[in-house]
Amino acid sequence: MYVILVYDCGEKRVVKMLKLCRQYLNWIQNSVFEGEISEVKLKELIAKAKKIMNEQEDSVILFKSRDIKWLEKEVIGPEKNNLDNFL
Amino acid sequence: MYVILVYDCGEKRVVKMLKLCRQYLNWIQNSVFEGEISEVKLKELIAKAKKIMNEQEDSVILFKSRDIKWLEKEVIGPEKNNLDNFL
């Protein structure tokens, strides 16, 4: 399935969360990721994210689509993921 | 149609962008919005966003779905838009 993931974390946990999400998805902007992922891998990602998160403060929002064909993407301005390698 | 909008703006433009997006969509986290919007209203929103944006630096990413039924949303942690009124 295709997912869009956005997280909102306390500063101390941002780097860990970023590294985790990049193992499973493509970074597209700030704390936003997208990508094709299996149910199993997504569960694994969520379980690992929960270990990093402070569940009182932090949140992760997932939008799941069975197929990318149901989602149309439009980017206004530069595509920041070109900078991915520099992070 | 249903859209998810994420923006990444220079600090000076963040407040303007936030205010603009809230006129058209629901704020869900940081710089992330979602909501049902017509083609016409979305064009209006994009045109206004372009006026605020520095198109070299800032970006707006839109994910559009013809119907919310194609998207499943999952929130891990608190739903931050409860705090919307305090912003």
Coordinates of C-alpha atoms in Angstrom, one line a residue:
Chain A
M1 CA 0.0 0.0 0.0
Y2 CA 1.0 3.6 -0.4
V3 CA 1.4 5.8 2.7
I4 CA 2.0 9.4 3.6
L5 CA 3.5 9.8 7.0
V6 CA 3.9 13.0 9.0
Y7 CA 5.3 13.2 12.5
D8 CA 5.5 15.9 15.1
C9 CA 8.1 15.1 17.7
G10 CA 9.9 16.9 20.5
E11 CA 13.3 18.2 19.4
K12 CA 15.2 15.5 21.2
R13 CA 13.5 12.8 19.3
V14 CA 13.4 14.3 15.8
V15 CA 16.7 12.8 14.6
K16 CA 15.8 9.3 15.7
M17 CA 12.4 9.6 14.1
L18 CA 13.8 10.9 10.9
K19 CA 16.4 8.0 10.7
L20 CA 13.7 5.5 11.4
C21 CA 11.3 6.7 8.8
R22 CA 14.0 6.9 6.2
Q23 CA 14.6 3.2 6.6
Y24 CA 11.0 2.5 5.4
L25 CA 9.9 5.5 3.3
N26 CA 11.1 8.4 1.2
W27 CA 11.6 11.8 2.8
I28 CA 9.8 14.5 0.9
Q29 CA 9.7 17.6 3.2
N30 CA 10.4 18.5 6.8
S31 CA 8.8 15.7 8.8
V32 CA 6.9 14.3 5.8
F33 CA 7.5 10.9 4.2
E34 CA 5.8 8.9 1.5
G35 CA 6.2 5.5 -0.1
E36 CA 5.1 2.1 -1.0
I37 CA 5.2 -0.2 2.0
S38 CA 3.7 -3.6 3.0
E39 CA 1.3 -4.1 5.9
V40 CA 4.0 -6.0 7.8
K41 CA 6.7 -3.4 7.3
L42 CA 4.3 -0.6 8.3
K43 CA 3.4 -2.4 11.5
E44 CA 7.2 -2.7 12.2
L45 CA 7.7 1.0 11.5
I46 CA 4.8 1.9 13.8
A47 CA 6.1 -0.3 16.6
K48 CA 9.5 1.2 16.4
A49 CA 8.1 4.8 16.2
K50 CA 6.1 4.1 19.4
K51 CA 9.3 3.2 21.2
I52 CA 10.9 6.6 20.2
M53 CA 7.8 8.7 20.7
N54 CA 6.6 10.3 23.9
E55 CA 3.0 9.4 23.3
Q56 CA 1.7 12.3 25.4
E57 CA 3.4 14.9 23.3
D58 CA 4.4 13.4 20.0
S59 CA 2.2 12.3 17.2
V60 CA 2.4 10.4 13.9
I61 CA -0.3 10.7 11.3
L62 CA -0.5 8.1 8.5
F63 CA -2.6 8.4 5.4
K64 CA -2.9 5.1 3.7
S65 CA -4.1 4.4 0.2
R66 CA -4.4 0.9 -1.2
D67 CA -2.8 2.1 -4.4
I68 CA -0.9 5.2 -5.4
K69 CA -3.2 5.6 -8.4
W70 CA -5.8 7.0 -6.1
L71 CA -3.5 9.8 -5.1
E72 CA -2.3 12.6 -7.3
K73 CA 0.6 14.6 -6.1
E74 CA 1.4 18.2 -6.9
V75 CA 4.5 20.1 -5.8
I76 CA 4.7 23.8 -5.9
G77 CA 8.2 25.1 -5.5
P78 CA 11.4 23.1 -5.4
E79 CA 11.3 19.4 -4.7
K80 CA 13.3 19.3 -1.4
N81 CA 14.1 15.6 -1.5
N82 CA 16.8 16.4 -3.9
L83 CA 18.7 17.5 -0.8
D84 CA 18.1 14.2 1.0
N85 CA 21.7 13.1 0.7
F86 CA 22.9 16.2 2.6
L87 CA 20.9 15.6 5.7
Chain B
M1 CA -12.0 16.3 -3.8
Y2 CA -10.0 15.5 -0.7
V3 CA -6.5 17.0 -0.2
I4 CA -3.6 16.8 2.2
L5 CA -1.4 19.8 2.1
V6 CA 2.0 20.2 3.6
Y7 CA 4.1 23.3 3.4
D8 CA 7.7 24.2 4.1
C9 CA 8.2 28.0 4.4
G10 CA 10.8 30.4 5.6
E11 CA 10.1 31.5 9.2
K12 CA 8.9 35.0 8.0
R13 CA 6.2 33.5 5.9
V14 CA 5.0 30.7 8.2
V15 CA 2.2 32.7 9.9
K16 CA 0.8 34.0 6.6
M17 CA 0.8 30.5 5.1
L18 CA -0.8 29.0 8.2
K19 CA -3.6 31.7 8.2
L20 CA -4.2 31.2 4.5
C21 CA -4.4 27.4 4.6
R22 CA -6.8 27.5 7.6
Q23 CA -9.2 29.5 5.5
Y24 CA -9.6 26.5 3.2
L25 CA -8.6 23.4 5.0
N26 CA -8.3 21.8 8.5
W27 CA -5.1 22.0 10.4
I28 CA -3.9 18.7 11.6
Q29 CA -0.3 19.0 12.6
N30 CA 2.6 21.5 12.3
S31 CA 2.5 22.5 8.7
V32 CA 0.0 19.8 7.6
F33 CA -3.6 20.4 6.6
E34 CA -6.4 18.2 5.2
G35 CA -9.9 18.6 3.9
E36 CA -12.5 18.5 1.3
I37 CA -12.1 21.3 -1.2
S38 CA -13.4 22.0 -4.7
E39 CA -11.2 22.4 -7.7
V40 CA -12.0 26.1 -7.9
K41 CA -11.2 26.7 -4.3
L42 CA -8.0 24.7 -4.5
K43 CA -6.8 26.8 -7.5
E44 CA -7.6 29.9 -5.4
L45 CA -5.6 28.6 -2.5
I46 CA -2.6 27.7 -4.7
A47 CA -2.7 31.2 -6.3
K48 CA -2.7 32.9 -2.9
A49 CA 0.0 30.5 -1.6
K50 CA 2.2 31.4 -4.6
K51 CA 2.0 35.1 -3.7
I52 CA 3.2 34.3 -0.1
M53 CA 5.9 31.8 -1.1
N54 CA 9.4 32.5 -2.1
E55 CA 9.4 29.9 -4.9
Q56 CA 13.1 29.4 -4.7
E57 CA 13.0 28.3 -1.1
D58 CA 9.5 27.4 -0.1
S59 CA 7.5 24.5 -1.2
V60 CA 3.9 23.2 -0.9
I61 CA 3.1 19.6 -1.6
L62 CA -0.5 18.5 -2.3
F63 CA -1.8 15.0 -2.3
K64 CA -5.2 14.9 -3.9
S65 CA -7.7 12.1 -3.8
R66 CA -11.0 12.1 -5.6
D67 CA -12.7 10.8 -2.6
I68 CA -11.7 10.5 1.1
K69 CA -12.9 6.9 0.9
W70 CA -9.6 6.0 -0.9
L71 CA -7.6 7.3 2.0
E72 CA -7.5 5.7 5.5
K73 CA -6.1 7.9 8.3
E74 CA -4.4 6.6 11.4
V75 CA -3.2 8.8 14.2
I76 CA -0.7 7.6 16.8
G77 CA -0.4 9.9 19.8
P78 CA -2.7 12.9 20.6
E79 CA -4.7 14.5 17.9
K80 CA -3.1 18.0 17.9
N81 CA -5.9 19.8 16.1
N82 CA -7.7 19.9 19.5
L83 CA -5.3 22.7 20.2
D84 CA -6.3 24.6 17.0
N85 CA -8.1 27.3 18.9
F86 CA -5.0 28.3 20.9
L87 CA -2.9 29.1 17.9

